[in-house]
PDB file of C-alpha atoms in Angstrom:
ATOM      1  CA  MET O   1     -37.275 -74.774  32.549  1.00 43.00           C
ATOM      2  CA  GLY O   2     -36.725 -71.449  30.950  1.00 52.00           C
ATOM      3  CA  LYS O   3     -38.709 -68.218  31.766  1.00 75.00           C
ATOM      4  CA  GLY O   4     -41.397 -68.852  34.205  1.00 88.00           C
ATOM      5  CA  PRO O   5     -42.267 -71.966  36.337  1.00 95.00           C
ATOM      6  CA  GLY O   6     -43.481 -74.199  33.373  1.00 95.00           C
ATOM      7  CA  LEU O   7     -45.913 -76.783  33.632  1.00 97.00           C
ATOM      8  CA  TYR O   8     -46.405 -79.474  36.235  1.00 98.00           C
ATOM      9  CA  THR O   9     -44.866 -82.060  34.021  1.00 97.00           C
ATOM     10  CA  ASP O  10     -41.675 -80.028  34.091  1.00 96.00           C
ATOM     11  CA  ILE O  11     -41.123 -80.611  37.814  1.00 97.00           C
ATOM     12  CA  GLY O  12     -38.300 -83.184  38.145  1.00 97.00           C
ATOM     13  CA  LYS O  13     -38.151 -83.593  34.334  1.00 97.00           C
ATOM     14  CA  LYS O  14     -34.278 -83.007  34.030  1.00 97.00           C
ATOM     15  CA  ALA O  15     -33.598 -85.922  36.584  1.00 98.00           C
ATOM     16  CA  ARG O  16     -36.163 -88.174  34.863  1.00 98.00           C
ATOM     17  CA  ASP O  17     -34.543 -87.642  31.460  1.00 98.00           C
ATOM     18  CA  LEU O  18     -31.054 -88.302  32.658  1.00 98.00           C
ATOM     19  CA  LEU O  19     -32.129 -91.620  34.560  1.00 98.00           C
ATOM     20  CA  TYR O  20     -34.556 -93.071  32.109  1.00 97.00           C
ATOM     21  CA  LYS O  21     -34.811 -91.363  28.727  1.00 97.00           C
ATOM     22  CA  ASP O  22     -33.386 -93.419  25.692  1.00 96.00           C
ATOM     23  CA  HIS O  23     -32.866 -96.497  27.934  1.00 95.00           C
ATOM     24  CA  ASN O  24     -34.632 -99.500  26.376  1.00 91.00           C
ATOM     25  CA  SER O  25     -34.399-103.055  25.676  1.00 91.00           C
ATOM     26  CA  ASP O  26     -36.230-103.291  22.466  1.00 94.00           C
ATOM     27  CA  GLN O  27     -35.080-102.867  18.805  1.00 95.00           C
ATOM     28  CA  LYS O  28     -36.503 -99.623  17.241  1.00 96.00           C
ATOM     29  CA  PHE O  29     -36.136 -98.054  13.800  1.00 96.00           C
ATOM     30  CA  SER O  30     -37.724 -94.882  12.491  1.00 97.00           C
ATOM     31  CA  ILE O  31     -37.047 -92.794   9.504  1.00 96.00           C
ATOM     32  CA  THR O  32     -38.683 -89.441   8.466  1.00 96.00           C
ATOM     33  CA  THR O  33     -39.104 -87.898   5.165  1.00 95.00           C
ATOM     34  CA  PHE O  34     -40.734 -84.862   3.804  1.00 92.00           C
ATOM     35  CA  SER O  35     -43.147 -84.435   0.862  1.00 87.00           C
ATOM     36  CA  PRO O  36     -43.047 -81.663  -1.565  1.00 85.00           C
ATOM     37  CA  ALA O  37     -46.128 -80.320   0.176  1.00 82.00           C
ATOM     38  CA  GLY O  38     -44.253 -79.985   3.456  1.00 83.00           C
ATOM     39  CA  VAL O  39     -45.811 -83.043   5.085  1.00 94.00           C
ATOM     40  CA  SER O  40     -43.450 -85.016   7.352  1.00 96.00           C
ATOM     41  CA  ILE O  41     -43.846 -88.909   7.075  1.00 96.00           C
ATOM     42  CA  THR O  42     -42.302 -90.896   9.928  1.00 97.00           C
ATOM     43  CA  SER O  43     -42.333 -94.681   9.831  1.00 97.00           C
ATOM     44  CA  THR O  44     -41.516 -96.626  12.907  1.00 97.00           C
ATOM     45  CA  GLY O  45     -40.943-100.380  13.512  1.00 96.00           C
ATOM     46  CA  THR O  46     -40.392-101.795  17.104  1.00 95.00           C
ATOM     47  CA  LYS O  47     -39.573-105.320  18.162  1.00 93.00           C
ATOM     48  CA  LYS O  48     -40.662-105.928  21.770  1.00 89.00           C
ATOM     49  CA  GLY O  49     -39.783-109.561  22.634  1.00 84.00           C
ATOM     50  CA  GLU O  50     -41.504-111.645  20.119  1.00 85.00           C
ATOM     51  CA  SER O  51     -43.856-108.895  19.028  1.00 88.00           C
ATOM     52  CA  LEU O  52     -43.476-106.579  16.141  1.00 90.00           C
ATOM     53  CA  LEU O  53     -45.174-103.229  16.224  1.00 92.00           C
ATOM     54  CA  GLY O  54     -45.269-100.497  13.676  1.00 94.00           C
ATOM     55  CA  ASP O  55     -46.812 -97.108  12.904  1.00 96.00           C
ATOM     56  CA  VAL O  56     -46.794 -94.394  10.201  1.00 97.00           C
ATOM     57  CA  ALA O  57     -47.291 -90.863  11.329  1.00 97.00           C
ATOM     58  CA  PHE O  58     -48.030 -87.718   9.110  1.00 97.00           C
ATOM     59  CA  GLN O  59     -47.484 -84.276  10.219  1.00 97.00           C
ATOM     60  CA  LEU O  60     -48.544 -81.011   8.570  1.00 96.00           C
ATOM     61  CA  LYS O  61     -47.675 -77.545   9.905  1.00 93.00           C
ATOM     62  CA  GLN O  62     -49.578 -74.514   8.650  1.00 91.00           C
ATOM     63  CA  LYS O  63     -48.809 -71.322  10.513  1.00 90.00           C
ATOM     64  CA  ASN O  64     -49.647 -71.962  14.086  1.00 93.00           C
ATOM     65  CA  ILE O  65     -51.552 -75.119  13.551  1.00 96.00           C
ATOM     66  CA  THR O  66     -50.043 -78.631  13.594  1.00 96.00           C
ATOM     67  CA  THR O  67     -52.073 -81.601  12.399  1.00 97.00           C
ATOM     68  CA  ASP O  68     -50.769 -85.208  13.211  1.00 97.00           C
ATOM     69  CA  PHE O  69     -52.222 -88.480  11.937  1.00 96.00           C
ATOM     70  CA  LYS O  70     -50.663 -91.788  13.268  1.00 97.00           C
ATOM     71  CA  VAL O  71     -51.779 -95.137  11.880  1.00 96.00           C
ATOM     72  CA  CYS O  72     -50.873 -98.068  14.028  1.00 94.00           C
ATOM     73  CA  THR O  73     -50.642-101.884  13.475  1.00 89.00           C
ATOM     74  CA  ASP O  74     -53.457-102.392  16.005  1.00 88.00           C
ATOM     75  CA  ASN O  75     -55.940-100.860  13.588  1.00 91.00           C
ATOM     76  CA  THR O  76     -56.196 -97.591  15.372  1.00 94.00           C
ATOM     77  CA  VAL O  77     -55.610 -94.038  13.994  1.00 96.00           C
ATOM     78  CA  LEU O  78     -54.563 -91.263  16.332  1.00 97.00           C
ATOM     79  CA  ILE O  79     -55.631 -87.791  15.263  1.00 97.00           C
ATOM     80  CA  THR O  80     -54.155 -84.674  16.926  1.00 98.00           C
ATOM     81  CA  ALA O  81     -54.638 -81.020  16.210  1.00 97.00           C
ATOM     82  CA  THR O  82     -52.462 -78.443  18.034  1.00 97.00           C
ATOM     83  CA  VAL O  83     -53.048 -74.615  17.942  1.00 97.00           C
ATOM     84  CA  ASP O  84     -50.106 -72.633  19.201  1.00 95.00           C
ATOM     85  CA  GLU O  85     -50.597 -69.110  20.571  1.00 91.00           C
ATOM     86  CA  ALA O  86     -54.180 -68.970  19.898  1.00 86.00           C
ATOM     87  CA  ALA O  87     -53.784 -66.061  22.519  1.00 91.00           C
ATOM     88  CA  PRO O  88     -50.598 -65.136  24.051  1.00 93.00           C
ATOM     89  CA  GLY O  89     -49.157 -67.996  26.107  1.00 93.00           C
ATOM     90  CA  LEU O  90     -52.074 -70.342  25.169  1.00 96.00           C
ATOM     91  CA  LYS O  91     -51.958 -73.720  23.383  1.00 96.00           C
ATOM     92  CA  SER O  92     -54.981 -75.855  22.612  1.00 97.00           C
ATOM     93  CA  ILE O  93     -54.753 -79.544  21.634  1.00 97.00           C
ATOM     94  CA  PHE O  94     -57.513 -81.875  20.460  1.00 97.00           C
ATOM     95  CA  SER O  95     -57.016 -85.515  20.036  1.00 97.00           C
ATOM     96  CA  PHE O  96     -59.119 -88.505  19.028  1.00 95.00           C
ATOM     97  CA  ARG O  97     -58.300 -92.226  18.548  1.00 94.00           C
ATOM     98  CA  ALA O  98     -60.501 -94.012  15.877  1.00 93.00           C
ATOM     99  CA  PRO O  99     -62.505 -96.125  16.173  1.00 91.00           C
ATOM    100  CA  ASP O 100     -62.958 -95.487  19.872  1.00 90.00           C
ATOM    101  CA  GLN O 101     -65.804 -93.062  20.151  1.00 86.00           C
ATOM    102  CA  ASN O 102     -65.037 -92.306  23.831  1.00 87.00           C
ATOM    103  CA  SER O 103     -61.262 -91.293  23.158  1.00 91.00           C
ATOM    104  CA  GLY O 104     -61.803 -87.756  22.281  1.00 94.00           C
ATOM    105  CA  LYS O 105     -60.159 -85.223  24.506  1.00 96.00           C
ATOM    106  CA  VAL O 106     -59.441 -81.466  24.481  1.00 97.00           C
ATOM    107  CA  GLU O 107     -56.554 -79.846  26.358  1.00 97.00           C
ATOM    108  CA  LEU O 108     -55.644 -76.166  27.054  1.00 97.00           C
ATOM    109  CA  GLN O 109     -52.223 -75.137  28.197  1.00 97.00           C
ATOM    110  CA  TYR O 110     -51.323 -71.662  29.396  1.00 97.00           C
ATOM    111  CA  LEU O 111     -47.774 -70.340  30.176  1.00 96.00           C
ATOM    112  CA  HIS O 112     -47.272 -67.094  32.124  1.00 94.00           C
ATOM    113  CA  GLU O 113     -44.274 -65.607  33.724  1.00 94.00           C
ATOM    114  CA  TYR O 114     -45.364 -66.663  37.172  1.00 96.00           C
ATOM    115  CA  ALA O 115     -47.814 -69.574  36.413  1.00 97.00           C
ATOM    116  CA  GLY O 116     -48.305 -72.633  34.256  1.00 97.00           C
ATOM    117  CA  ILE O 117     -51.861 -74.217  33.787  1.00 98.00           C
ATOM    118  CA  SER O 118     -52.778 -77.298  31.921  1.00 98.00           C
ATOM    119  CA  THR O 119     -56.460 -78.694  31.929  1.00 98.00           C
ATOM    120  CA  SER O 120     -57.954 -81.367  29.816  1.00 97.00           C
ATOM    121  CA  MET O 121     -61.415 -83.226  29.618  1.00 97.00           C
ATOM    122  CA  GLY O 122     -62.740 -86.228  27.765  1.00 95.00           C
ATOM    123  CA  LEU O 123     -65.447 -85.613  25.190  1.00 93.00           C
ATOM    124  CA  THR O 124     -67.783 -88.207  26.712  1.00 92.00           C
ATOM    125  CA  GLN O 125     -71.066 -88.087  28.493  1.00 91.00           C
ATOM    126  CA  ASN O 126     -69.144 -88.604  31.965  1.00 93.00           C
ATOM    127  CA  PRO O 127     -65.762 -87.250  31.448  1.00 95.00           C
ATOM    128  CA  THR O 128     -62.685 -87.304  33.510  1.00 95.00           C
ATOM    129  CA  VAL O 129     -61.330 -83.723  34.087  1.00 97.00           C
ATOM    130  CA  ASN O 130     -57.754 -83.132  34.566  1.00 98.00           C
ATOM    131  CA  PHE O 131     -56.055 -80.089  36.074  1.00 98.00           C
ATOM    132  CA  SER O 132     -52.623 -79.201  36.905  1.00 98.00           C
ATOM    133  CA  GLY O 133     -51.212 -75.838  37.842  1.00 98.00           C
ATOM    134  CA  VAL O 134     -47.874 -74.445  38.879  1.00 98.00           C
ATOM    135  CA  MET O 135     -47.084 -71.125  40.490  1.00 97.00           C
ATOM    136  CA  GLY O 136     -43.815 -69.342  41.082  1.00 97.00           C
ATOM    137  CA  THR O 137     -40.774 -68.530  39.119  1.00 95.00           C
ATOM    138  CA  ASN O 138     -38.055 -70.506  37.092  1.00 92.00           C
ATOM    139  CA  VAL O 139     -36.197 -70.665  40.357  1.00 95.00           C
ATOM    140  CA  LEU O 140     -38.882 -71.911  42.785  1.00 97.00           C
ATOM    141  CA  ALA O 141     -42.151 -73.529  41.791  1.00 97.00           C
ATOM    142  CA  LEU O 142     -45.102 -75.184  43.607  1.00 98.00           C
ATOM    143  CA  GLY O 143     -47.828 -77.088  41.789  1.00 98.00           C
ATOM    144  CA  THR O 144     -50.536 -79.664  41.896  1.00 98.00           C
ATOM    145  CA  ASP O 145     -52.059 -82.358  39.555  1.00 98.00           C
ATOM    146  CA  VAL O 146     -55.535 -83.608  40.039  1.00 98.00           C
ATOM    147  CA  SER O 147     -58.175 -85.773  38.068  1.00 98.00           C
ATOM    148  CA  PHE O 148     -61.840 -85.818  38.836  1.00 97.00           C
ATOM    149  CA  ASP O 149     -64.206 -88.486  37.552  1.00 96.00           C
ATOM    150  CA  THR O 150     -67.581 -86.928  37.031  1.00 96.00           C
ATOM    151  CA  LYS O 151     -69.182 -90.355  36.734  1.00 94.00           C
ATOM    152  CA  SER O 152     -68.246 -91.540  40.251  1.00 95.00           C
ATOM    153  CA  GLY O 153     -67.963 -88.000  41.641  1.00 96.00           C
ATOM    154  CA  SER O 154     -64.486 -88.608  43.085  1.00 96.00           C
ATOM    155  CA  PHE O 155     -60.962 -87.705  42.682  1.00 97.00           C
ATOM    156  CA  THR O 156     -58.810 -90.358  40.833  1.00 96.00           C
ATOM    157  CA  LYS O 157     -55.541 -88.460  41.164  1.00 97.00           C
ATOM    158  CA  ILE O 158     -54.154 -86.112  43.597  1.00 97.00           C
ATOM    159  CA  ASN O 159     -50.544 -85.068  43.448  1.00 98.00           C
ATOM    160  CA  ALA O 160     -48.371 -82.062  44.456  1.00 98.00           C
ATOM    161  CA  GLY O 161     -44.970 -81.003  43.677  1.00 98.00           C
ATOM    162  CA  LEU O 162     -42.024 -78.592  44.471  1.00 98.00           C
ATOM    163  CA  ASN O 163     -39.295 -77.551  42.160  1.00 97.00           C
ATOM    164  CA  PHE O 164     -36.164 -75.550  43.054  1.00 98.00           C
ATOM    165  CA  THR O 165     -33.585 -74.388  40.489  1.00 96.00           C
ATOM    166  CA  LYS O 166     -30.398 -72.675  41.174  1.00 94.00           C
ATOM    167  CA  ASP O 167     -27.664 -72.414  38.504  1.00 91.00           C
ATOM    168  CA  ASP O 168     -26.518 -75.887  37.813  1.00 93.00           C
ATOM    169  CA  LEU O 169     -28.652 -77.561  40.385  1.00 97.00           C
ATOM    170  CA  ILE O 170     -32.324 -78.869  40.279  1.00 98.00           C
ATOM    171  CA  ALA O 171     -34.065 -80.370  43.292  1.00 98.00           C
ATOM    172  CA  SER O 172     -37.627 -81.617  43.095  1.00 98.00           C
ATOM    173  CA  LEU O 173     -40.170 -83.220  45.559  1.00 98.00           C
ATOM    174  CA  THR O 174     -43.424 -84.701  44.683  1.00 98.00           C
ATOM    175  CA  LEU O 175     -46.299 -86.323  46.715  1.00 98.00           C
ATOM    176  CA  ASN O 176     -48.116 -88.808  44.515  1.00 97.00           C
ATOM    177  CA  ASP O 177     -50.842 -91.531  44.678  1.00 96.00           C
ATOM    178  CA  LYS O 178     -53.119 -89.516  46.876  1.00 95.00           C
ATOM    179  CA  GLY O 179     -50.281 -89.098  49.413  1.00 95.00           C
ATOM    180  CA  ASP O 180     -49.295 -92.819  49.436  1.00 97.00           C
ATOM    181  CA  SER O 181     -45.884 -92.191  47.919  1.00 98.00           C
ATOM    182  CA  VAL O 182     -43.205 -89.481  47.879  1.00 98.00           C
ATOM    183  CA  ASN O 183     -40.536 -88.863  45.392  1.00 98.00           C
ATOM    184  CA  ALA O 184     -37.416 -86.909  45.724  1.00 98.00           C
ATOM    185  CA  SER O 185     -34.961 -86.248  42.798  1.00 98.00           C
ATOM    186  CA  TYR O 186     -31.721 -84.318  42.245  1.00 98.00           C
ATOM    187  CA  TYR O 187     -29.890 -83.138  39.068  1.00 98.00           C
ATOM    188  CA  HIS O 188     -26.552 -81.477  39.063  1.00 98.00           C
ATOM    189  CA  ILE O 189     -24.413 -80.301  36.019  1.00 97.00           C
ATOM    190  CA  VAL O 190     -20.832 -81.190  36.997  1.00 97.00           C
ATOM    191  CA  ASN O 191     -19.152 -80.160  33.849  1.00 97.00           C
ATOM    192  CA  PRO O 192     -20.878 -78.095  31.229  1.00 96.00           C
ATOM    193  CA  LEU O 193     -18.228 -78.322  28.637  1.00 95.00           C
ATOM    194  CA  PHE O 194     -18.575 -82.132  28.411  1.00 96.00           C
ATOM    195  CA  ASN O 195     -22.264 -82.203  29.263  1.00 96.00           C
ATOM    196  CA  THR O 196     -21.278 -84.214  32.531  1.00 98.00           C
ATOM    197  CA  ALA O 197     -24.170 -84.463  34.946  1.00 98.00           C
ATOM    198  CA  VAL O 198     -25.311 -86.610  37.802  1.00 98.00           C
ATOM    199  CA  GLY O 199     -28.856 -87.324  38.993  1.00 98.00           C
ATOM    200  CA  ALA O 200     -30.612 -89.282  41.758  1.00 98.00           C
ATOM    201  CA  GLU O 201     -34.244 -90.242  42.621  1.00 98.00           C
ATOM    202  CA  VAL O 202     -35.586 -91.585  45.912  1.00 98.00           C
ATOM    203  CA  ASN O 203     -39.052 -93.006  46.102  1.00 98.00           C
ATOM    204  CA  HIS O 204     -40.844 -94.130  49.232  1.00 98.00           C
ATOM    205  CA  LYS O 205     -44.290 -95.875  49.350  1.00 97.00           C
ATOM    206  CA  PHE O 206     -45.977 -95.532  52.643  1.00 97.00           C
ATOM    207  CA  SER O 207     -48.406 -98.342  52.154  1.00 97.00           C
ATOM    208  CA  THR O 208     -45.708-101.080  51.669  1.00 97.00           C
ATOM    209  CA  ASN O 209     -42.840 -99.103  53.320  1.00 97.00           C
ATOM    210  CA  VAL O 210     -40.668 -99.821  50.397  1.00 96.00           C
ATOM    211  CA  ASN O 211     -37.837 -97.412  49.362  1.00 97.00           C
ATOM    212  CA  THR O 212     -36.415 -97.353  45.726  1.00 98.00           C
ATOM    213  CA  ILE O 213     -33.251 -95.381  44.992  1.00 98.00           C
ATOM    214  CA  THR O 214     -31.855 -94.748  41.518  1.00 98.00           C
ATOM    215  CA  VAL O 215     -28.693 -92.951  40.733  1.00 98.00           C
ATOM    216  CA  GLY O 216     -27.223 -92.106  37.247  1.00 98.00           C
ATOM    217  CA  THR O 217     -24.849 -90.020  35.272  1.00 98.00           C
ATOM    218  CA  GLN O 218     -24.113 -88.759  31.644  1.00 98.00           C
ATOM    219  CA  HIS O 219     -21.178 -87.571  29.824  1.00 98.00           C
ATOM    220  CA  SER O 220     -20.211 -86.550  26.284  1.00 97.00           C
ATOM    221  CA  LEU O 221     -17.265 -88.292  24.822  1.00 97.00           C
ATOM    222  CA  ASP O 222     -17.176 -85.830  22.024  1.00 96.00           C
ATOM    223  CA  PRO O 223     -19.709 -83.170  20.696  1.00 95.00           C
ATOM    224  CA  LEU O 224     -21.658 -85.967  18.906  1.00 96.00           C
ATOM    225  CA  THR O 225     -21.461 -88.953  21.396  1.00 98.00           C
ATOM    226  CA  THR O 226     -22.959 -89.303  24.881  1.00 98.00           C
ATOM    227  CA  VAL O 227     -22.800 -92.182  27.318  1.00 98.00           C
ATOM    228  CA  LYS O 228     -25.279 -92.719  30.165  1.00 98.00           C
ATOM    229  CA  ALA O 229     -25.360 -95.098  33.096  1.00 98.00           C
ATOM    230  CA  ARG O 230     -27.672 -95.857  36.022  1.00 98.00           C
ATOM    231  CA  VAL O 231     -28.299 -98.312  38.848  1.00 98.00           C
ATOM    232  CA  ASN O 232     -31.022 -98.832  41.278  1.00 98.00           C
ATOM    233  CA  SER O 233     -31.290-100.306  44.818  1.00 97.00           C
ATOM    234  CA  ALA O 234     -32.794-103.545  43.264  1.00 95.00           C
ATOM    235  CA  GLY O 235     -29.517-104.196  41.571  1.00 96.00           C
ATOM    236  CA  ILE O 236     -30.641-103.342  38.003  1.00 96.00           C
ATOM    237  CA  ALA O 237     -27.921-101.646  36.034  1.00 97.00           C
ATOM    238  CA  ASN O 238     -28.310 -99.758  32.694  1.00 98.00           C
ATOM    239  CA  ALA O 239     -25.992 -98.166  30.301  1.00 98.00           C
ATOM    240  CA  LEU O 240     -26.151 -96.707  26.734  1.00 98.00           C
ATOM    241  CA  ILE O 241     -24.119 -95.017  24.142  1.00 98.00           C
ATOM    242  CA  GLN O 242     -25.798 -92.604  21.690  1.00 98.00           C
ATOM    243  CA  HIS O 243     -24.166 -91.069  18.548  1.00 98.00           C
ATOM    244  CA  GLN O 244     -25.678 -88.135  16.686  1.00 96.00           C
ATOM    245  CA  TRP O 245     -25.029 -88.673  12.945  1.00 90.00           C
ATOM    246  CA  THR O 246     -26.788 -85.392  11.906  1.00 91.00           C
ATOM    247  CA  PRO O 247     -28.614 -82.687  13.877  1.00 90.00           C
ATOM    248  CA  ARG O 248     -31.655 -84.829  14.142  1.00 90.00           C
ATOM    249  CA  SER O 249     -30.573 -88.387  13.525  1.00 96.00           C
ATOM    250  CA  PHE O 250     -29.422 -90.771  16.343  1.00 97.00           C
ATOM    251  CA  PHE O 251     -28.115 -94.246  16.883  1.00 97.00           C
ATOM    252  CA  THR O 252     -28.420 -95.638  20.355  1.00 98.00           C
ATOM    253  CA  ILE O 253     -27.185 -98.922  21.908  1.00 97.00           C
ATOM    254  CA  SER O 254     -28.398 -99.691  25.442  1.00 97.00           C
ATOM    255  CA  GLY O 255     -27.975-102.617  27.892  1.00 97.00           C
ATOM    256  CA  GLU O 256     -29.393-103.761  31.098  1.00 96.00           C
ATOM    257  CA  VAL O 257     -28.079-106.419  33.559  1.00 96.00           C
ATOM    258  CA  ASP O 258     -29.288-107.756  36.877  1.00 95.00           C
ATOM    259  CA  THR O 259     -26.342-107.460  39.233  1.00 93.00           C
ATOM    260  CA  LYS O 260     -27.998-109.729  41.693  1.00 90.00           C
ATOM    261  CA  ALA O 261     -28.499-112.529  39.118  1.00 89.00           C
ATOM    262  CA  ILE O 262     -25.503-112.115  36.920  1.00 84.00           C
ATOM    263  CA  ASP O 263     -25.916-115.561  35.279  1.00 84.00           C
ATOM    264  CA  LYS O 264     -29.050-114.244  33.472  1.00 85.00           C
ATOM    265  CA  ASN O 265     -28.676-112.944  29.954  1.00 87.00           C
ATOM    266  CA  ALA O 266     -28.238-109.296  29.634  1.00 91.00           C
ATOM    267  CA  LYS O 267     -30.949-107.183  27.823  1.00 93.00           C
ATOM    268  CA  VAL O 268     -29.638-105.216  24.792  1.00 94.00           C
ATOM    269  CA  GLY O 269     -31.640-102.522  22.982  1.00 96.00           C
ATOM    270  CA  LEU O 270     -30.841-100.691  19.689  1.00 96.00           C
ATOM    271  CA  ALA O 271     -32.647 -97.626  18.389  1.00 97.00           C
ATOM    272  CA  LEU O 272     -31.972 -95.738  15.062  1.00 96.00           C
ATOM    273  CA  SER O 273     -33.688 -92.597  14.161  1.00 96.00           C
ATOM    274  CA  LEU O 274     -33.116 -90.971  10.832  1.00 95.00           C
ATOM    275  CA  LYS O 275     -34.305 -87.436   9.958  1.00 92.00           C
ATOM    276  CA  PRO O 276     -33.203 -85.236   7.169  1.00 84.00           C
TER     277      PRO O 276
END
């Protein structure tokens, strides 16, 4: 997590990325180009089942201000403006999705050596206010994540989390859904030379008394090729291989199979991301 405890979203992030990042059963293609004026243009197309989705994103960076425009096939436009280091450690984010007049949101993030705070609020008459805060160090951090609906006058989300980092080991514990579920995760670097790591996640839901266990691993075959695999207690197994063509271009093949219904067709996903 680097210097300081980071934000609440950093709690358990290493394990989540190992277990879930880049696994997909869709076909996705994206290509990024740059205009002479310095604007990056990213075109993305995704095939989900029988549906075809696409978007075109424009990004312009000027000093510490980044402006993003994303035009989607559902006839919406997402506009985001980010100001980095408006003050030491402070980031401000404004977002709006047209034509939805109630989608405006402003967010502030503050990172300190011993704290990380993020707060956001919808720009509506009765907004939902979100707050998350983490206190501690890059070794031990404790935080909370809450949302308050000003219209109903009630909390819609109350979460709490704990993160412990020691050398090549990260352990996390979170209490979610207003105390109805608890999640424990573990991430361990086995061999830094080959980027070999293992991870595990255990989730228990008190209202249904259901446990879900997921374990996974990753390993670099060479400096440009990584393989990942995971399996959960429901018998769903996933694997992927990712090759890095250039420092920012990747080709990924992923698959999923239900080991309890091996006669069913396996799901296969392809992803190609090209950036100069």
